[in-house]
mmCIF file of C-alpha atoms in Angstrom:
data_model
loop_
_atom_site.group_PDB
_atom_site.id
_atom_site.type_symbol
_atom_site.label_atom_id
_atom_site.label_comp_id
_atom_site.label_asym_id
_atom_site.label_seq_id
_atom_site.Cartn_x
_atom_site.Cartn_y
_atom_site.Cartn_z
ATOM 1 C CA UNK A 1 -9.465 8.441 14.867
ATOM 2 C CA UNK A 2 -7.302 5.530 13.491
ATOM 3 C CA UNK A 3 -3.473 6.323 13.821
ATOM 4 C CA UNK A 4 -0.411 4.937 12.695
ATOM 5 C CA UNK A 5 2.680 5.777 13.985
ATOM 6 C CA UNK A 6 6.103 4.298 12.449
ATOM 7 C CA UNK A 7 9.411 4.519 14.185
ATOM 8 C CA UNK A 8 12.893 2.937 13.874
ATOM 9 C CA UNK A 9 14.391 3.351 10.580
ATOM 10 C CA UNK A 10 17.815 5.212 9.795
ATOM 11 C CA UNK A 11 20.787 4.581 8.038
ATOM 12 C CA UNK A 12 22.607 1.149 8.563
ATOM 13 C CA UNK A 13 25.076 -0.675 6.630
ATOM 14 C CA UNK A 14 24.532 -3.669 4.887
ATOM 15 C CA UNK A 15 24.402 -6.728 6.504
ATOM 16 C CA UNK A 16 23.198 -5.145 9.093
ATOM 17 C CA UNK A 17 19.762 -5.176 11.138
ATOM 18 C CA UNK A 18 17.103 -2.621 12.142
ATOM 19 C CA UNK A 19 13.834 -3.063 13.421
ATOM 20 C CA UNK A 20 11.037 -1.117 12.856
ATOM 21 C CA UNK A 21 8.070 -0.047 15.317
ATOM 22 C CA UNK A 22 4.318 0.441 15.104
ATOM 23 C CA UNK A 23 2.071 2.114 17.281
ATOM 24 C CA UNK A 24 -1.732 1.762 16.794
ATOM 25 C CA UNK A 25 -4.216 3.786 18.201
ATOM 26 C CA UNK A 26 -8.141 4.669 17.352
ATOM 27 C CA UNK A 27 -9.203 1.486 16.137
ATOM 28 C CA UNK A 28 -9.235 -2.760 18.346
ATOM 29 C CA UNK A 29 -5.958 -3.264 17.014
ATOM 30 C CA UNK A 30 -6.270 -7.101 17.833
ATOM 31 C CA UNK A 31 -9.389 -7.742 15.146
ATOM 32 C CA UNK A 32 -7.054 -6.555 12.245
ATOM 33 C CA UNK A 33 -4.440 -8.063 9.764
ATOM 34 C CA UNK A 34 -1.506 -5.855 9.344
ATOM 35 C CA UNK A 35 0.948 -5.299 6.772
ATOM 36 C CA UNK A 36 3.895 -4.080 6.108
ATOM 37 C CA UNK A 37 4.427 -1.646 2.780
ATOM 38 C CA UNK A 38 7.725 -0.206 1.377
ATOM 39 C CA UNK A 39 8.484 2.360 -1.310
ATOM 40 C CA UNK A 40 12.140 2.677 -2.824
ATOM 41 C CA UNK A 41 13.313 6.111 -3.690
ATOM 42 C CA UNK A 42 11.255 7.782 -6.804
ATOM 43 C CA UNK A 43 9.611 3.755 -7.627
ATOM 44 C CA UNK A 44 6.127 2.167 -6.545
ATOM 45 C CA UNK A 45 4.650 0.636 -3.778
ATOM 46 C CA UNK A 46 5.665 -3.010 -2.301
ATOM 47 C CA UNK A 47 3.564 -5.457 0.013
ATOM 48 C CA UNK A 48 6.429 -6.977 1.944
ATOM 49 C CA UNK A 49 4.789 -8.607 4.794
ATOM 50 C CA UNK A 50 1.695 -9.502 6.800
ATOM 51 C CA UNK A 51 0.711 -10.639 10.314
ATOM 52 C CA UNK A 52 -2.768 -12.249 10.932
ATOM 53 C CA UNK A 53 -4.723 -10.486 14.370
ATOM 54 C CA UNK A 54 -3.369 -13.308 16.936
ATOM 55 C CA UNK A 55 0.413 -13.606 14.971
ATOM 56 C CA UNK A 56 -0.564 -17.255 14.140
ATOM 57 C CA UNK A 57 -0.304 -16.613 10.039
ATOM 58 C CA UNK A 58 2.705 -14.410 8.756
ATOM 59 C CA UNK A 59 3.618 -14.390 5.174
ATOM 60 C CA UNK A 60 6.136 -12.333 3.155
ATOM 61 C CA UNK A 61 7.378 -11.433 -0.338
ATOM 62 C CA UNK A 62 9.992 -13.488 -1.509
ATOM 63 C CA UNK A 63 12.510 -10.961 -1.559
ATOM 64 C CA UNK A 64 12.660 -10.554 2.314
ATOM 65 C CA UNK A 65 11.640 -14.032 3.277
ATOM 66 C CA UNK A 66 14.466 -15.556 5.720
ATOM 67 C CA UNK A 67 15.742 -11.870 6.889
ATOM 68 C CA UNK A 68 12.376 -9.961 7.870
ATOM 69 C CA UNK A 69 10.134 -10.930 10.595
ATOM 70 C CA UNK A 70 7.194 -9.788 11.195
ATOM 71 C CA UNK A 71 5.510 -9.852 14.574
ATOM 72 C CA UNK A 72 2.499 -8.092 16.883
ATOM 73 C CA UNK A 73 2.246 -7.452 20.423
ATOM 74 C CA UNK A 74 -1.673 -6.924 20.565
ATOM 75 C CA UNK A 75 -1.653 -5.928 24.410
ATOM 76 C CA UNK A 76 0.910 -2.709 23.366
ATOM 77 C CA UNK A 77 -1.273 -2.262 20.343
ATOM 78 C CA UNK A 78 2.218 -2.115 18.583
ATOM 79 C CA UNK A 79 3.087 -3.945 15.278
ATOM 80 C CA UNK A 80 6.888 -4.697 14.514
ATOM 81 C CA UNK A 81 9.192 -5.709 11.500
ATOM 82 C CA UNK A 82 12.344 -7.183 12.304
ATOM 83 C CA UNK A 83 15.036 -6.608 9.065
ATOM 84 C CA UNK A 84 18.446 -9.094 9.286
ATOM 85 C CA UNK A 85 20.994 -8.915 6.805
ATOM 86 C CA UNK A 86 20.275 -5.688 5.232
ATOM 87 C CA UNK A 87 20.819 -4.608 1.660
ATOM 88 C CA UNK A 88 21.246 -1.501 -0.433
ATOM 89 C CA UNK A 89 17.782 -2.401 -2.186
ATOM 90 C CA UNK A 90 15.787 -3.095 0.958
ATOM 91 C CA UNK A 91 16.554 1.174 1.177
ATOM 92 C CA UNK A 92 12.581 2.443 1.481
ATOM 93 C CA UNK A 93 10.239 4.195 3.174
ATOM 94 C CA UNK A 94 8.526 1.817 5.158
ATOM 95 C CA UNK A 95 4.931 2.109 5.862
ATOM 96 C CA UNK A 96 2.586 0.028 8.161
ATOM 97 C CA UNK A 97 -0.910 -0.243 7.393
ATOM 98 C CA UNK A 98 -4.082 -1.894 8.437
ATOM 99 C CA UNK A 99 -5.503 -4.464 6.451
ATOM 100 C CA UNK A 100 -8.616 -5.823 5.521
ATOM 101 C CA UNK A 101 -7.674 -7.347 2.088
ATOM 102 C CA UNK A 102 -6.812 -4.043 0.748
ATOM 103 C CA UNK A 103 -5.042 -1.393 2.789
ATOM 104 C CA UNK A 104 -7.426 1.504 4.329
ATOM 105 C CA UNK A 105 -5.474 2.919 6.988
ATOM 106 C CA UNK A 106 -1.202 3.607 6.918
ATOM 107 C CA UNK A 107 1.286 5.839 8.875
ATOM 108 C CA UNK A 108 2.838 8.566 7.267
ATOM 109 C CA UNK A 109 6.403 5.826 7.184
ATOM 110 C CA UNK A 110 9.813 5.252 8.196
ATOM 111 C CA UNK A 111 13.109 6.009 6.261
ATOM 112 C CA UNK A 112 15.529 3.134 5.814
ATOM 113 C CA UNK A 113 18.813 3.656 4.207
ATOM 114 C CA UNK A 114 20.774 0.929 3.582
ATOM 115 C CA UNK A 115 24.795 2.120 3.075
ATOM 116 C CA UNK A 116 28.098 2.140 3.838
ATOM 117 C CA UNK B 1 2.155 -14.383 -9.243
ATOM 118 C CA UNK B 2 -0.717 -11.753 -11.105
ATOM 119 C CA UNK B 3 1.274 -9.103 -13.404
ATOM 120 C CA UNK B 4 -0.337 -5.779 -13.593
ATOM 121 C CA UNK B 5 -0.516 -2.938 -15.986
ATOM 122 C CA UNK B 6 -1.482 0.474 -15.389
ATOM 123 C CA UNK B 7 -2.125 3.140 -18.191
ATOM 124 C CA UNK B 8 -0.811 5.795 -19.063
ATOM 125 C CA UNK B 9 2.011 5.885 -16.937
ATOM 126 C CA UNK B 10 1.848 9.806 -17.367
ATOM 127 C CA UNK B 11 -1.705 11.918 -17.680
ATOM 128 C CA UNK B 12 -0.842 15.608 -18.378
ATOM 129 C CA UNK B 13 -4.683 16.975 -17.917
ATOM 130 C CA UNK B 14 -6.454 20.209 -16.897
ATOM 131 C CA UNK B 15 -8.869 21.324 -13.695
ATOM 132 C CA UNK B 16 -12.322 20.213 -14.818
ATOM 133 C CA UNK B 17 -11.132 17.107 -17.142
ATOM 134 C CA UNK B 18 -12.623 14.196 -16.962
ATOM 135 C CA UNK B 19 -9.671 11.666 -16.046
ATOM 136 C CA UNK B 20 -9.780 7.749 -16.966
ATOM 137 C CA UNK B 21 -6.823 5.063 -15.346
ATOM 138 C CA UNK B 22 -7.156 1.570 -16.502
ATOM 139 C CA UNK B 23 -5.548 -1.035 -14.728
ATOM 140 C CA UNK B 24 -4.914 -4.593 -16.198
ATOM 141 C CA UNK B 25 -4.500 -8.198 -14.555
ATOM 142 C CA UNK B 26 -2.602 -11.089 -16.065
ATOM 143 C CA UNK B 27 -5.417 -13.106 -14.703
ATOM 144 C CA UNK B 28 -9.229 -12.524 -13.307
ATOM 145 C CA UNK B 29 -9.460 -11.002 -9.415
ATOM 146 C CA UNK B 30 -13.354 -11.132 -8.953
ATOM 147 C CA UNK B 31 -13.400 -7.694 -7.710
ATOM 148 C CA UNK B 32 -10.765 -8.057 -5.690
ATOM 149 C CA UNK B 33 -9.169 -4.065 -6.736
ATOM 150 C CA UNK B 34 -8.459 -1.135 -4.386
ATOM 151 C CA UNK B 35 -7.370 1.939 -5.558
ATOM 152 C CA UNK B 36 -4.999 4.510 -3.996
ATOM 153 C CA UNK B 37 -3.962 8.274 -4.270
ATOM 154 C CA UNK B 38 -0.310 9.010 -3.735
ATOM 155 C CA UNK B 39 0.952 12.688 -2.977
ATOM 156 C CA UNK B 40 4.579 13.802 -2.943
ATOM 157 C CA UNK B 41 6.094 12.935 0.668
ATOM 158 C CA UNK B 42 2.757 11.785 1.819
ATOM 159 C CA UNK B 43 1.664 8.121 2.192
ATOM 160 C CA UNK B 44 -1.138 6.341 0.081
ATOM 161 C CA UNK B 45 -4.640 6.991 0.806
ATOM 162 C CA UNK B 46 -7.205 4.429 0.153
ATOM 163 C CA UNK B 47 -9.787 5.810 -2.278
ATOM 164 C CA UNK B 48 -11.931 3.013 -3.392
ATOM 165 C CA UNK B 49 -12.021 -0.943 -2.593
ATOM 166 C CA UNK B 50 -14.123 -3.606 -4.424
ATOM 167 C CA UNK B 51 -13.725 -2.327 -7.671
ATOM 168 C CA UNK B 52 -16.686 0.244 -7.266
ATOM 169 C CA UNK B 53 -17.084 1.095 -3.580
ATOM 170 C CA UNK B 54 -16.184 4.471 -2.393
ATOM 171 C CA UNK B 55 -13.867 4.681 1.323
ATOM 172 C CA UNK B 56 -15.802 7.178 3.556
ATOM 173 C CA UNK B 57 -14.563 10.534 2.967
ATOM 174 C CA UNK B 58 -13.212 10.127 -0.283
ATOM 175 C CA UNK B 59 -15.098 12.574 -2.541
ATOM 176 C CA UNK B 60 -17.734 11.523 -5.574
ATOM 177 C CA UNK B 61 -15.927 12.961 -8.851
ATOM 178 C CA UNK B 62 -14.150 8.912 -7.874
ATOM 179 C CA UNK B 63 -15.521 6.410 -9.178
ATOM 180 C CA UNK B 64 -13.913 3.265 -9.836
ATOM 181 C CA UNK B 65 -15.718 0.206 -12.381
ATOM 182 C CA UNK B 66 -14.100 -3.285 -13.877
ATOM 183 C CA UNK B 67 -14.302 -6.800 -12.904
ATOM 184 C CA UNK B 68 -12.689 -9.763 -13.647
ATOM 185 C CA UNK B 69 -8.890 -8.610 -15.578
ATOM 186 C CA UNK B 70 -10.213 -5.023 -16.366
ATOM 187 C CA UNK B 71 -10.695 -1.900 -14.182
ATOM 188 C CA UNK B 72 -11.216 1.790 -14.685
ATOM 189 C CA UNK B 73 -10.511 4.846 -11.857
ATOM 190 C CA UNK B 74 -12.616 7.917 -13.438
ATOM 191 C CA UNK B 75 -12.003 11.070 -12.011
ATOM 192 C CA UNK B 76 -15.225 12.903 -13.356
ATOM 193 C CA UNK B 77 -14.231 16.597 -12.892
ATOM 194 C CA UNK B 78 -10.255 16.687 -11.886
ATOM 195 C CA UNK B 79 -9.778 19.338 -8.593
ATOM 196 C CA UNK B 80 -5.972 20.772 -7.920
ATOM 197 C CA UNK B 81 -5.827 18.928 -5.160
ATOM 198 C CA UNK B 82 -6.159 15.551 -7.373
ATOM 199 C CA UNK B 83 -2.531 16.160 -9.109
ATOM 200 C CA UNK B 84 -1.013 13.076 -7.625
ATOM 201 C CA UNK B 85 0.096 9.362 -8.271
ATOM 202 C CA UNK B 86 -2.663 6.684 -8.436
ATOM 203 C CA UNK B 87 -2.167 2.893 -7.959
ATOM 204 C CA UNK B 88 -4.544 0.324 -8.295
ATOM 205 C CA UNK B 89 -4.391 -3.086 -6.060
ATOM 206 C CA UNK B 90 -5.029 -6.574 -6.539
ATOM 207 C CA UNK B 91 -5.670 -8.418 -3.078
ATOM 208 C CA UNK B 92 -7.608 -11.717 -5.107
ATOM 209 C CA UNK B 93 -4.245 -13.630 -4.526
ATOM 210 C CA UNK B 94 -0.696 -14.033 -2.873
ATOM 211 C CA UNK B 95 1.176 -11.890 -2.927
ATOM 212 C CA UNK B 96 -1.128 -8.793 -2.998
ATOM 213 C CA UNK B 97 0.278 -6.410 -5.078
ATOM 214 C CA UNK B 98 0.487 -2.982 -6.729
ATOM 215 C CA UNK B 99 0.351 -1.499 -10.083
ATOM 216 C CA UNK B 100 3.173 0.660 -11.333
ATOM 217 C CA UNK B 101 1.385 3.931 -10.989
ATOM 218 C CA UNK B 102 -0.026 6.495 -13.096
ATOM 219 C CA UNK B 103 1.203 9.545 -12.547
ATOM 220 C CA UNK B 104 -1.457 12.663 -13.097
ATOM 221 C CA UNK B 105 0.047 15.982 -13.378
ATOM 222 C CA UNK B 106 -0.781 19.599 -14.676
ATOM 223 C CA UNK B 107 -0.946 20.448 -18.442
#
């Protein structure tokens, strides 16, 4: 059974820097893209990042690129998302998910609040 | 960047309707669409992918059609447990991205 496991978020205050956790089980995490996927309070769904299976191809919405990193650590079948210089509307729910153009596996997501 | 529309926003229906979505591209994906059901404090669950092609599991009142800028979800006889948010998903170019959502709730 594939699971997804997000860990990490809580409340920070702006400017400031969280990073977030995936742990993959059920499935050779090392064959698959990854994403990341957030959802602001009571609005829709946003792609916010991607990893290729061997880290070599990353790419991000323009909103978070120069702040967020993505990265993978395919021997701890983890995923990671690295958030710098926080602010009020990066505050989501953050989900990971596997990808394979479209998204057919995600965790149940992370809550980050982003406040003084 | 693609733009996408979803309509309505808001479905009020009944158990046992017959439920249409359309979602709308700025530009033609191919088939490049994936739809998604959305329950309150839950995350997304992949319903269908390719415009047409059902994710295992996911049960056969869902159907999904369209190519090309134009794309239907049909829900052909609506259950209680299908009151929930539905987005549709263009992955043809960068950045993928989602529709606003329609919203399906009871009458």
């Amino acid at each position: 059974e594939v699971q997804l496991v997000e860990s990490g978020g809580g409340l920070v205050q702006p400017g400031g820097s969280l990073r977030l956790s995936c742990a993959a089980s059920g499935f050779t995490f090392s064959s698959y893209w990854m994403s990341w996927v957030r959802q602001a309070p009571g609005k829709g769904l946003e792609w916010v990042a991607n990893i290729k299976q061997d880290g070599s191809e990353k790419y991000y919405v323009d909103s978070v690129k120069g702040r967020f990193t993505i990265s993978r650590d395919n021997a701890k079948n983890s995923l990671y998302l690295q958030m710098n210089s926080l602010r009020a509307e990066d505050t989501a729910v953050y989900y990971c998910a596997r990808e394979d153009g479209y998204n057919d596996y995600w965790g149940q997501g992370t809550l980050v609040t982003v406040s003084s | 960047v693609i733009w996408m529309t979803q309509s309505p926003s808001l479905l009020s229906a009944s158990t046992g309707d017959r439920v249409i979505i359309s979602c709308r591209m700025s530009q033609g994906i191919s088939s490049y669409l994936a739809w998604y059901q959305q329950k309150p404090g839950k995350a997304p669950e992949l319903l269908i992918y390719a415009a047409s092609t059902l994710q295992s599991g996911v049960p056969s009142r869902f159907s999904g059609s369209g190519s090309g800028t134009d794309f239907t979800l049909t829900i052909s006889c609506l259950q209680s447990e299908d009151f929930a948010t539905y987005y549709c998903q263009q992955y043809y170019s960068f950045p993928p991205a989602f529709g606003p959502g329609t919203k399906v709730d009871i009458k």
